[in-house]
mmCIF file of C-alpha atoms in Angstrom:
data_model
loop_
_atom_site.group_PDB
_atom_site.id
_atom_site.type_symbol
_atom_site.label_atom_id
_atom_site.label_comp_id
_atom_site.label_asym_id
_atom_site.label_seq_id
_atom_site.Cartn_x
_atom_site.Cartn_y
_atom_site.Cartn_z
ATOM 1 C CA MET A 1 120.983 176.027 -6.340
ATOM 2 C CA GLY A 2 120.752 178.313 -3.275
ATOM 3 C CA ARG A 3 122.602 177.907 -0.018
ATOM 4 C CA ARG A 4 121.010 175.555 2.525
ATOM 5 C CA GLN A 5 119.239 177.454 5.300
ATOM 6 C CA ALA A 6 118.105 176.285 8.717
ATOM 7 C CA PRO A 7 114.652 177.311 9.965
ATOM 8 C CA GLU A 8 114.549 179.876 12.751
ATOM 9 C CA LEU A 9 112.573 178.564 15.735
ATOM 10 C CA TYR A 10 112.775 181.579 18.016
ATOM 11 C CA ARG A 11 114.326 185.037 18.291
ATOM 12 C CA ALA A 12 115.020 186.351 21.796
ATOM 13 C CA PRO A 13 115.270 190.018 22.848
ATOM 14 C CA PHE A 14 118.869 189.413 23.947
ATOM 15 C CA PRO A 15 121.969 187.483 22.811
ATOM 16 C CA LEU A 16 121.687 183.747 23.453
ATOM 17 C CA TYR A 17 124.549 181.806 25.030
ATOM 18 C CA ALA A 18 123.152 178.482 26.252
ATOM 19 C CA LEU A 19 120.334 175.988 25.649
ATOM 20 C CA ARG A 20 119.045 172.680 26.951
ATOM 21 C CA VAL A 21 116.084 170.421 26.075
ATOM 22 C CA ASP A 22 114.013 168.741 28.795
ATOM 23 C CA PRO A 23 113.098 165.231 27.577
ATOM 24 C CA SER A 24 110.061 164.719 29.827
ATOM 25 C CA THR A 25 108.194 167.938 28.981
ATOM 26 C CA GLY A 26 109.740 168.697 25.591
ATOM 27 C CA LEU A 27 110.626 172.211 26.766
ATOM 28 C CA LEU A 28 113.411 174.012 24.927
ATOM 29 C CA ILE A 29 115.261 176.236 27.406
ATOM 30 C CA VAL A 30 117.388 179.114 26.063
ATOM 31 C CA ALA A 31 119.288 181.690 28.093
ATOM 32 C CA GLY A 32 121.487 184.743 27.726
ATOM 33 C CA GLY A 33 121.374 188.498 28.065
ATOM 34 C CA GLY A 34 123.288 191.731 27.887
ATOM 35 C CA GLY A 35 124.922 191.454 31.310
ATOM 36 C CA ALA A 36 125.239 194.180 33.905
ATOM 37 C CA ALA A 37 125.944 196.974 31.408
ATOM 38 C CA LYS A 38 123.124 199.518 31.253
ATOM 39 C CA THR A 39 122.411 199.066 27.546
ATOM 40 C CA GLY A 40 118.717 198.257 27.896
ATOM 41 C CA ILE A 41 119.300 194.633 26.861
ATOM 42 C CA LYS A 42 117.559 192.286 29.301
ATOM 43 C CA ASN A 43 118.850 189.093 30.898
ATOM 44 C CA GLY A 44 116.729 185.983 31.168
ATOM 45 C CA VAL A 45 115.974 182.308 30.770
ATOM 46 C CA HIS A 46 113.184 181.553 28.284
ATOM 47 C CA PHE A 47 111.169 178.343 28.338
ATOM 48 C CA LEU A 48 109.828 177.420 24.884
ATOM 49 C CA GLN A 49 107.096 174.891 24.204
ATOM 50 C CA LEU A 50 107.942 172.553 21.313
ATOM 51 C CA GLU A 51 105.081 171.194 19.207
ATOM 52 C CA GLN A 52 104.523 169.404 15.916
ATOM 53 C CA ILE A 53 102.189 171.516 13.773
ATOM 54 C CA ASP A 54 101.305 170.236 10.285
ATOM 55 C CA GLY A 55 104.401 168.054 10.262
ATOM 56 C CA CYS A 56 106.746 170.888 11.241
ATOM 57 C CA LEU A 57 108.460 171.429 14.589
ATOM 58 C CA SER A 58 107.642 174.836 16.076
ATOM 59 C CA ALA A 59 108.488 176.660 19.303
ATOM 60 C CA SER A 60 106.475 179.244 21.235
ATOM 61 C CA LEU A 61 107.414 181.204 24.343
ATOM 62 C CA LEU A 62 105.800 179.668 27.404
ATOM 63 C CA HIS A 63 107.624 181.497 30.176
ATOM 64 C CA SER A 64 110.243 184.224 30.592
ATOM 65 C CA HIS A 65 112.330 184.129 33.777
ATOM 66 C CA ASP A 66 114.080 187.419 34.562
ATOM 67 C CA THR A 67 117.670 187.086 35.832
ATOM 68 C CA GLU A 68 117.942 190.850 36.442
ATOM 69 C CA THR A 69 121.561 192.054 36.034
ATOM 70 C CA ARG A 70 123.170 188.681 35.274
ATOM 71 C CA ALA A 71 123.363 187.054 31.856
ATOM 72 C CA THR A 72 123.323 183.244 31.820
ATOM 73 C CA MET A 73 126.410 182.058 29.953
ATOM 74 C CA ASN A 74 126.157 178.276 30.465
ATOM 75 C CA LEU A 75 123.527 175.732 31.507
ATOM 76 C CA ALA A 76 123.281 172.179 32.784
ATOM 77 C CA LEU A 77 120.015 170.263 33.198
ATOM 78 C CA ALA A 78 119.098 167.337 35.452
ATOM 79 C CA GLY A 79 115.424 166.462 35.875
ATOM 80 C CA ASP A 80 113.624 169.654 36.890
ATOM 81 C CA ILE A 81 116.768 171.479 38.073
ATOM 82 C CA LEU A 82 118.795 173.901 35.985
ATOM 83 C CA ALA A 83 122.322 174.969 36.932
ATOM 84 C CA ALA A 84 122.950 178.383 35.368
ATOM 85 C CA GLY A 85 126.350 180.039 35.150
ATOM 86 C CA GLN A 86 125.884 183.763 35.745
ATOM 87 C CA ASP A 87 129.086 185.847 35.960
ATOM 88 C CA ALA A 88 131.234 184.157 38.648
ATOM 89 C CA HIS A 89 128.203 182.444 40.237
ATOM 90 C CA CYS A 90 126.127 179.308 39.762
ATOM 91 C CA GLN A 91 122.370 179.696 40.282
ATOM 92 C CA LEU A 92 120.122 176.660 40.672
ATOM 93 C CA LEU A 93 116.581 176.923 39.280
ATOM 94 C CA ARG A 94 113.715 174.472 39.668
ATOM 95 C CA PHE A 95 110.935 174.460 37.065
ATOM 96 C CA ARG A 96 107.665 172.555 37.124
ATOM 97 C CA ALA A 97 105.268 172.305 34.198
ATOM 98 C CA HIS A 98 101.872 170.632 34.173
ATOM 99 C CA ARG A 99 98.698 170.809 32.126
ATOM 100 C CA GLN A 100 95.556 172.148 33.710
ATOM 101 C CA LYS A 101 92.312 170.338 33.032
ATOM 102 C CA GLY A 102 88.744 171.369 32.546
ATOM 103 C CA ASN A 103 87.380 174.698 33.786
ATOM 104 C CA LYS A 104 90.607 175.623 35.548
ATOM 105 C CA ALA A 105 92.462 175.940 32.260
ATOM 106 C CA GLU A 106 89.600 177.855 30.652
ATOM 107 C CA LYS A 107 89.433 180.233 33.610
ATOM 108 C CA ALA A 108 93.167 180.878 33.449
ATOM 109 C CA GLY A 109 92.970 181.485 29.715
ATOM 110 C CA SER A 110 90.107 183.977 30.057
ATOM 111 C CA LYS A 111 91.950 186.007 32.675
ATOM 112 C CA GLU A 112 95.088 186.455 30.598
ATOM 113 C CA GLN A 113 95.648 186.475 26.886
ATOM 114 C CA GLY A 114 99.151 185.034 26.568
ATOM 115 C CA LEU A 115 101.800 185.430 29.235
ATOM 116 C CA ARG A 116 101.381 186.512 32.850
ATOM 117 C CA PRO A 117 104.866 186.861 34.297
ATOM 118 C CA ARG A 118 105.470 187.920 37.865
ATOM 119 C CA LYS A 119 108.756 189.607 38.592
ATOM 120 C CA GLY A 120 111.218 187.209 40.208
ATOM 121 C CA ALA A 121 113.936 187.691 42.774
ATOM 122 C CA ALA A 122 117.619 188.332 42.106
ATOM 123 C CA PRO A 123 119.591 185.255 41.013
ATOM 124 C CA ALA A 124 121.320 184.857 44.369
ATOM 125 C CA LYS A 125 118.073 184.969 46.335
ATOM 126 C CA LYS A 126 115.190 182.553 46.590
ATOM 127 C CA GLY A 127 112.042 183.466 44.731
ATOM 128 C CA GLY A 128 110.242 182.534 41.561
ATOM 129 C CA THR A 129 107.959 183.276 38.679
ATOM 130 C CA GLU A 130 104.852 181.638 37.262
ATOM 131 C CA THR A 131 103.173 181.545 33.871
ATOM 132 C CA GLN A 132 99.919 180.050 32.585
ATOM 133 C CA ARG A 133 99.314 179.692 28.875
ATOM 134 C CA ASP A 134 97.134 177.462 26.725
ATOM 135 C CA GLY A 135 96.298 175.250 29.699
ATOM 136 C CA VAL A 136 99.983 174.753 30.623
ATOM 137 C CA GLU A 137 101.232 176.107 33.930
ATOM 138 C CA LEU A 138 104.962 176.611 34.485
ATOM 139 C CA LYS A 139 106.522 177.625 37.777
ATOM 140 C CA VAL A 140 110.192 178.584 38.076
ATOM 141 C CA GLU A 141 111.810 178.844 41.498
ATOM 142 C CA ASN A 142 115.228 180.225 42.425
ATOM 143 C CA LEU A 143 117.065 177.775 44.674
ATOM 144 C CA GLN A 144 120.586 178.177 46.021
ATOM 145 C CA ALA A 145 123.338 180.266 44.430
ATOM 146 C CA VAL A 146 127.067 180.256 45.098
ATOM 147 C CA GLN A 147 130.208 181.938 43.782
ATOM 148 C CA THR A 148 132.199 179.379 41.810
ATOM 149 C CA ASP A 149 135.120 181.361 40.370
ATOM 150 C CA PHE A 150 137.674 183.422 42.300
ATOM 151 C CA GLY A 151 140.241 184.520 39.748
ATOM 152 C CA LEU A 152 142.523 187.476 40.336
ATOM 153 C CA GLN A 153 141.542 188.939 36.994
ATOM 154 C CA LYS A 154 138.940 191.632 36.613
ATOM 155 C CA ASP A 155 136.674 189.429 34.497
ATOM 156 C CA ILE A 156 136.173 186.358 36.669
ATOM 157 C CA LEU A 157 133.641 184.002 35.111
ATOM 158 C CA GLN A 158 132.167 180.539 35.479
ATOM 159 C CA LYS A 159 132.743 179.062 32.023
ATOM 160 C CA VAL A 160 131.230 175.586 32.386
ATOM 161 C CA VAL A 161 128.933 173.579 34.651
ATOM 162 C CA CYS A 162 128.131 169.872 34.447
ATOM 163 C CA PHE A 163 126.038 167.319 36.404
ATOM 164 C CA ASN A 164 127.406 163.911 37.317
ATOM 165 C CA PRO A 165 125.573 160.828 35.914
ATOM 166 C CA ASP A 166 123.275 160.383 38.942
ATOM 167 C CA ASN A 167 122.536 164.138 39.173
ATOM 168 C CA THR A 168 123.635 164.470 42.814
ATOM 169 C CA LEU A 169 126.659 166.681 42.123
ATOM 170 C CA ILE A 170 127.719 169.484 39.815
ATOM 171 C CA ALA A 171 131.236 170.422 38.788
ATOM 172 C CA THR A 172 132.151 173.976 37.804
ATOM 173 C CA GLY A 173 135.165 175.510 36.109
ATOM 174 C CA GLY A 174 136.145 179.049 35.231
ATOM 175 C CA THR A 175 138.878 181.565 34.611
ATOM 176 C CA ASP A 176 140.876 180.728 37.763
ATOM 177 C CA GLY A 177 141.699 177.192 36.532
ATOM 178 C CA HIS A 178 140.098 175.496 39.545
ATOM 179 C CA ILE A 179 137.562 172.661 39.497
ATOM 180 C CA ARG A 180 134.969 172.802 42.269
ATOM 181 C CA VAL A 181 132.405 170.083 42.983
ATOM 182 C CA TRP A 182 129.134 170.884 44.788
ATOM 183 C CA LYS A 183 126.243 168.904 46.237
ATOM 184 C CA VAL A 184 122.801 169.362 44.675
ATOM 185 C CA PRO A 185 120.639 171.169 45.662
ATOM 186 C CA THR A 186 122.427 172.562 48.748
ATOM 187 C CA LEU A 187 125.524 173.695 46.794
ATOM 188 C CA VAL A 188 127.777 172.646 49.642
ATOM 189 C CA LYS A 189 131.319 172.407 48.262
ATOM 190 C CA ILE A 190 132.860 168.954 48.682
ATOM 191 C CA LEU A 191 135.968 169.221 46.485
ATOM 192 C CA GLU A 192 138.287 171.868 45.050
ATOM 193 C CA PHE A 193 141.603 171.566 43.241
ATOM 194 C CA LYS A 194 143.771 173.405 40.725
ATOM 195 C CA ALA A 195 143.349 171.626 37.389
ATOM 196 C CA HIS A 196 144.961 174.016 34.883
ATOM 197 C CA GLU A 197 147.370 176.925 34.822
ATOM 198 C CA ASP A 198 144.980 178.890 32.634
ATOM 199 C CA GLU A 199 141.193 179.098 32.160
ATOM 200 C CA ILE A 200 139.042 175.969 32.173
ATOM 201 C CA GLU A 201 137.538 175.623 28.701
ATOM 202 C CA ASP A 202 135.311 172.596 29.298
ATOM 203 C CA LEU A 203 134.759 169.617 31.584
ATOM 204 C CA ALA A 204 132.864 166.332 31.492
ATOM 205 C CA LEU A 205 131.793 164.082 34.359
ATOM 206 C CA GLY A 206 131.647 160.376 33.571
ATOM 207 C CA PRO A 207 130.721 157.155 35.359
ATOM 208 C CA GLY A 208 132.754 156.044 38.354
ATOM 209 C CA GLY A 209 133.641 159.595 39.342
ATOM 210 C CA LYS A 210 135.885 160.178 36.309
ATOM 211 C CA LEU A 211 136.345 163.847 35.405
ATOM 212 C CA VAL A 212 137.866 165.183 32.178
ATOM 213 C CA THR A 213 139.042 168.793 32.005
ATOM 214 C CA VAL A 214 140.435 170.841 29.116
ATOM 215 C CA GLY A 215 142.063 174.249 29.487
ATOM 216 C CA ARG A 216 143.557 177.138 27.579
ATOM 217 C CA ASP A 217 146.966 175.875 28.685
ATOM 218 C CA ARG A 218 146.662 173.362 25.777
ATOM 219 C CA LYS A 219 146.293 170.420 28.144
ATOM 220 C CA ALA A 220 143.571 167.869 28.845
ATOM 221 C CA PHE A 221 143.502 165.715 31.967
ATOM 222 C CA VAL A 222 141.540 162.786 33.381
ATOM 223 C CA TRP A 223 140.928 162.924 37.143
ATOM 224 C CA GLN A 224 139.557 160.653 39.844
ATOM 225 C CA LYS A 225 138.348 163.246 42.325
ATOM 226 C CA ASP A 226 141.458 165.441 42.703
ATOM 227 C CA GLN A 227 143.936 162.714 41.721
ATOM 228 C CA LEU A 228 145.416 162.941 38.232
ATOM 229 C CA ILE A 229 144.994 159.674 36.299
ATOM 230 C CA THR A 230 146.415 160.586 32.907
ATOM 231 C CA GLN A 231 146.965 163.370 30.409
ATOM 232 C CA LEU A 232 145.386 163.134 26.971
ATOM 233 C CA HIS A 233 147.637 163.197 23.901
ATOM 234 C CA TRP A 234 145.475 163.494 20.806
ATOM 235 C CA GLN A 235 148.414 163.516 18.342
ATOM 236 C CA GLU A 236 149.770 160.214 19.638
ATOM 237 C CA ASN A 237 148.444 158.282 16.643
ATOM 238 C CA GLY A 238 147.283 161.229 14.569
ATOM 239 C CA PRO A 239 148.563 164.205 12.613
ATOM 240 C CA THR A 240 151.641 166.159 13.695
ATOM 241 C CA PHE A 241 152.361 169.789 12.947
ATOM 242 C CA SER A 242 155.638 171.605 13.334
ATOM 243 C CA ASN A 243 154.346 175.162 12.894
ATOM 244 C CA THR A 244 150.844 174.999 14.422
ATOM 245 C CA SER A 245 150.111 174.816 18.124
ATOM 246 C CA TYR A 246 146.730 173.349 19.115
ATOM 247 C CA ARG A 247 144.619 173.461 22.257
ATOM 248 C CA TYR A 248 141.546 171.544 23.391
ATOM 249 C CA ARG A 249 138.283 173.450 23.034
ATOM 250 C CA ALA A 250 135.591 170.999 24.222
ATOM 251 C CA CYS A 251 135.081 167.527 25.699
ATOM 252 C CA ARG A 252 131.991 165.316 26.023
ATOM 253 C CA PHE A 253 131.283 161.745 27.070
ATOM 254 C CA GLY A 254 128.948 159.683 24.904
ATOM 255 C CA GLN A 255 127.514 156.183 24.858
ATOM 256 C CA VAL A 256 128.590 153.581 22.345
ATOM 257 C CA PRO A 257 125.484 152.756 20.264
ATOM 258 C CA ASP A 258 124.143 149.239 20.949
ATOM 259 C CA GLN A 259 126.656 148.798 23.797
ATOM 260 C CA PRO A 260 124.987 149.803 27.096
ATOM 261 C CA ALA A 261 128.253 149.584 29.039
ATOM 262 C CA GLY A 262 130.369 151.194 26.319
ATOM 263 C CA LEU A 263 131.678 154.726 26.688
ATOM 264 C CA ARG A 264 133.464 157.144 24.376
ATOM 265 C CA LEU A 265 135.057 160.508 25.000
ATOM 266 C CA PHE A 266 135.017 163.126 22.247
ATOM 267 C CA THR A 267 137.251 166.196 22.116
ATOM 268 C CA VAL A 268 137.697 169.135 19.755
ATOM 269 C CA GLN A 269 141.117 170.613 19.036
ATOM 270 C CA ILE A 270 141.518 174.116 17.574
ATOM 271 C CA PRO A 271 144.570 176.276 16.741
ATOM 272 C CA HIS A 272 145.928 177.881 19.908
ATOM 273 C CA LYS A 273 146.350 181.233 18.169
ATOM 274 C CA HIS A 274 144.536 182.923 15.328
ATOM 275 C CA LEU A 275 146.519 182.351 12.142
ATOM 276 C CA GLN A 276 146.064 183.924 8.754
ATOM 277 C CA GLN A 277 146.368 180.550 7.016
ATOM 278 C CA HIS A 278 143.381 179.022 8.904
ATOM 279 C CA PRO A 279 144.705 175.520 9.695
ATOM 280 C CA PRO A 280 142.099 172.767 10.193
ATOM 281 C CA CYS A 281 140.382 171.883 13.466
ATOM 282 C CA TYR A 282 140.132 168.263 14.588
ATOM 283 C CA LEU A 283 137.681 165.850 16.200
ATOM 284 C CA THR A 284 139.035 162.972 18.276
ATOM 285 C CA ALA A 285 137.207 159.903 19.623
ATOM 286 C CA TRP A 286 138.771 158.240 22.684
ATOM 287 C CA ASP A 287 138.266 154.921 24.434
ATOM 288 C CA GLY A 288 136.256 155.743 27.548
ATOM 289 C CA SER A 289 138.154 153.338 29.790
ATOM 290 C CA THR A 290 141.787 153.539 28.624
ATOM 291 C CA PHE A 291 141.560 157.141 27.336
ATOM 292 C CA LEU A 292 143.646 156.264 24.292
ATOM 293 C CA PRO A 293 142.773 157.985 20.998
ATOM 294 C CA LEU A 294 140.777 155.780 18.618
ATOM 295 C CA ARG A 295 140.226 158.090 15.659
ATOM 296 C CA THR A 296 141.056 161.686 14.708
ATOM 297 C CA LYS A 297 139.653 163.523 11.693
ATOM 298 C CA SER A 298 139.674 167.059 10.404
ATOM 299 C CA CYS A 299 136.395 168.943 10.834
ATOM 300 C CA GLY A 300 137.151 171.866 8.535
ATOM 301 C CA HIS A 301 139.005 175.168 8.734
ATOM 302 C CA GLU A 302 136.353 177.096 10.678
ATOM 303 C CA VAL A 303 137.227 177.383 14.370
ATOM 304 C CA ILE A 304 134.916 175.195 16.472
ATOM 305 C CA SER A 305 133.103 176.970 19.312
ATOM 306 C CA CYS A 306 130.907 174.217 20.851
ATOM 307 C CA LEU A 307 130.258 170.471 20.865
ATOM 308 C CA SER A 308 127.287 168.241 21.723
ATOM 309 C CA VAL A 309 126.722 164.466 21.711
ATOM 310 C CA SER A 310 123.313 162.917 21.085
ATOM 311 C CA GLU A 311 121.673 160.854 23.827
ATOM 312 C CA SER A 312 122.492 157.504 22.207
ATOM 313 C CA GLY A 313 126.012 158.576 21.247
ATOM 314 C CA THR A 314 125.209 158.251 17.533
ATOM 315 C CA PHE A 315 125.707 161.870 16.464
ATOM 316 C CA LEU A 316 127.972 164.822 17.233
ATOM 317 C CA GLY A 317 126.874 168.432 16.813
ATOM 318 C CA LEU A 318 129.335 171.267 16.186
ATOM 319 C CA GLY A 319 129.061 175.055 16.052
ATOM 320 C CA THR A 320 131.730 177.454 14.787
ATOM 321 C CA ILE A 321 132.805 181.020 15.530
ATOM 322 C CA THR A 322 131.734 181.976 12.007
ATOM 323 C CA GLY A 323 128.139 180.830 12.614
ATOM 324 C CA SER A 324 128.202 177.458 10.840
ATOM 325 C CA VAL A 325 126.547 174.294 12.190
ATOM 326 C CA ALA A 326 127.388 170.658 11.409
ATOM 327 C CA ILE A 327 126.278 167.145 12.390
ATOM 328 C CA TYR A 328 128.750 164.238 12.353
ATOM 329 C CA ILE A 329 128.280 160.522 12.853
ATOM 330 C CA ALA A 330 130.159 159.613 16.029
ATOM 331 C CA PHE A 331 131.466 156.211 14.913
ATOM 332 C CA SER A 332 133.353 157.329 11.807
ATOM 333 C CA LEU A 333 133.533 161.107 12.457
ATOM 334 C CA GLN A 334 132.014 161.578 8.999
ATOM 335 C CA ARG A 335 130.061 164.773 8.351
ATOM 336 C CA LEU A 336 126.385 164.221 7.499
ATOM 337 C CA TYR A 337 124.985 167.755 7.635
ATOM 338 C CA TYR A 338 126.451 171.247 7.260
ATOM 339 C CA VAL A 339 125.055 174.786 6.993
ATOM 340 C CA ARG A 340 127.666 177.433 6.331
ATOM 341 C CA GLU A 341 127.212 180.663 8.341
ATOM 342 C CA SER A 342 123.754 179.623 9.492
ATOM 343 C CA HIS A 343 124.048 182.275 12.215
ATOM 344 C CA SER A 344 125.472 185.751 11.680
ATOM 345 C CA PHE A 345 127.627 185.533 14.830
ATOM 346 C CA VAL A 346 129.472 182.879 16.802
ATOM 347 C CA VAL A 347 127.430 179.757 17.653
ATOM 348 C CA THR A 348 127.476 179.692 21.456
ATOM 349 C CA ASP A 349 125.757 176.343 22.122
ATOM 350 C CA VAL A 350 124.195 173.341 20.391
ATOM 351 C CA ALA A 351 122.004 170.553 21.800
ATOM 352 C CA PHE A 352 120.243 167.521 20.328
ATOM 353 C CA LEU A 353 116.574 166.729 20.758
ATOM 354 C CA PRO A 354 116.452 163.903 23.338
ATOM 355 C CA GLU A 355 115.683 160.433 22.032
ATOM 356 C CA LYS A 356 113.487 159.551 25.019
ATOM 357 C CA GLY A 357 110.413 161.154 26.586
ATOM 358 C CA ARG A 358 108.692 163.452 24.073
ATOM 359 C CA GLY A 359 111.670 163.320 21.713
ATOM 360 C CA PRO A 360 110.376 160.704 19.231
ATOM 361 C CA GLU A 361 106.968 162.398 19.086
ATOM 362 C CA LEU A 362 108.551 165.771 18.278
ATOM 363 C CA LEU A 363 111.157 164.360 15.880
ATOM 364 C CA GLY A 364 108.639 162.935 13.432
ATOM 365 C CA SER A 365 110.171 161.182 10.423
ATOM 366 C CA HIS A 366 113.648 162.690 10.825
ATOM 367 C CA GLU A 367 116.670 160.833 12.148
ATOM 368 C CA THR A 368 117.800 163.546 14.567
ATOM 369 C CA ALA A 369 117.314 167.221 15.350
ATOM 370 C CA LEU A 370 119.947 169.681 16.551
ATOM 371 C CA PHE A 371 119.189 173.086 18.073
ATOM 372 C CA SER A 372 121.679 175.944 17.903
ATOM 373 C CA VAL A 373 121.831 179.373 19.536
ATOM 374 C CA ALA A 374 124.125 182.294 18.882
ATOM 375 C CA ALA A 375 124.938 185.841 19.881
ATOM 376 C CA ASP A 376 122.608 186.952 17.053
ATOM 377 C CA SER A 377 119.682 186.154 19.441
ATOM 378 C CA ARG A 378 118.354 183.368 17.234
ATOM 379 C CA CYS A 379 117.570 179.743 17.982
ATOM 380 C CA GLN A 380 117.646 177.533 14.891
ATOM 381 C CA LEU A 381 116.563 173.987 14.082
ATOM 382 C CA HIS A 382 118.735 171.574 12.095
ATOM 383 C CA LEU A 383 116.993 168.407 10.917
ATOM 384 C CA LEU A 384 118.785 165.344 9.586
ATOM 385 C CA PRO A 385 116.506 163.392 7.216
ATOM 386 C CA SER A 386 116.247 159.660 7.752
ATOM 387 C CA ARG A 387 118.747 157.749 5.686
ATOM 388 C CA ARG A 388 116.281 155.451 3.975
ATOM 389 C CA SER A 389 117.111 151.761 3.635
ATOM 390 C CA VAL A 390 115.739 149.468 0.930
ATOM 391 C CA PRO A 391 112.875 147.253 2.235
ATOM 392 C CA VAL A 392 113.587 143.506 2.432
ATOM 393 C CA TRP A 393 110.618 142.668 0.205
ATOM 394 C CA LEU A 394 111.980 144.924 -2.529
ATOM 395 C CA LEU A 395 115.409 143.262 -2.331
ATOM 396 C CA LEU A 396 113.782 139.836 -2.675
ATOM 397 C CA LEU A 397 111.738 141.026 -5.652
ATOM 398 C CA LEU A 398 114.870 142.401 -7.335
ATOM 399 C CA CYS A 399 116.704 139.103 -6.768
ATOM 400 C CA VAL A 400 113.846 137.117 -8.305
ATOM 401 C CA GLY A 401 113.738 139.509 -11.257
ATOM 402 C CA LEU A 402 117.498 139.272 -11.737
ATOM 403 C CA ILE A 403 117.355 135.466 -11.769
ATOM 404 C CA PHE A 404 114.506 135.526 -14.297
ATOM 405 C CA VAL A 405 116.362 137.944 -16.614
ATOM 406 C CA THR A 406 119.542 135.818 -16.365
ATOM 407 C CA ILE A 407 117.610 132.718 -17.391
ATOM 408 C CA LEU A 408 116.086 134.523 -20.400
ATOM 409 C CA LEU A 409 119.520 135.774 -21.515
ATOM 410 C CA LEU A 410 121.013 132.284 -21.238
ATOM 411 C CA GLN A 411 118.093 130.802 -23.147
ATOM 412 C CA SER A 412 118.472 133.320 -25.987
ATOM 413 C CA ALA A 413 122.270 132.877 -26.116
ATOM 414 C CA PHE A 414 122.187 129.086 -25.859
ATOM 415 C CA PRO A 415 118.985 127.680 -27.417
ATOM 416 C CA GLY A 416 117.967 124.504 -25.752
ATOM 417 C CA PHE A 417 119.714 125.537 -22.522
ATOM 418 C CA LEU A 418 116.570 124.610 -20.627
#
């Protein structure tokens, strides 16, 4: 039996580092590039149109937004606004998609066969691009941009960006260890504080202004604005190791299924240093109010590179530095799906298909869908088949049949039983 393979949805002309899925339009947004080096590799944000064709999910390029000399390394999405981490800057983009009707769509289609991109402005300047294809018009506009990282190192970089729950603020973190919070869309800074002694690896904004940060200094903190609430200790009720030092790699908030007010925090722990023995990595689920660890389980010996939580909080998606992709159930941290070395390079981001908007229409008969991108320029689709349950009518029929067979056996063993 051959190795399981994930279908390739799209191959970009540059390495891919980030992706998001817009629930209202069903657009798959992927981004990356070759950076400022003059290698001929472009930088851009590509908007892909997702469609169900003959029962299969497919993606086609709808619009290509040129980011000139800056590769997009991380993305956050809120409504029609994208926050893109480009070098040490954060660039806000606004995109609008709508379907043309009648003769207008036909006229646009006759003028251009395929894409009609117009060159956009530099990421730090206002400007935009527009595309019309198959009756769908997409406009992308550059909004504000701001420098978000000010490290003393040569390679300063914004490593993560995240919207708050009501989409009015973004938080950024980078190589200088500082957290900065900005208003949207003006990008006026309202808060800044030193969170870690080393690089920020990841952050998550939760309800009530709670902020979780993890850093390369092997620490994870919970903040209320710039006030430290607590430090996370994942080994408090879990495994202990005398010879292996671990650090936090990623953190994400997620809902508790069937509990609208419930909240969980999920973190990934990886070995702090590369070891020849390849010790396991770990997933931890935390109580979202007390921030005490609820459950910790090993997630294999491949080093985890990225984490995503599905919209309902039911599933977790993981990517590894060796190109593998996995889906776990959030409640038990049990692995449901795994493709070894699905990508040929490190998986840089994963994201679930939203469960609202166009999500159910695009998902079809599957339980969930996870997208992955990697430095190999490919975007892949990972589908989890529905775990079928036995219909009630069939259970009743089996019970009736079992009773009937039992009666026959008793009658044959004990004549005159009835």
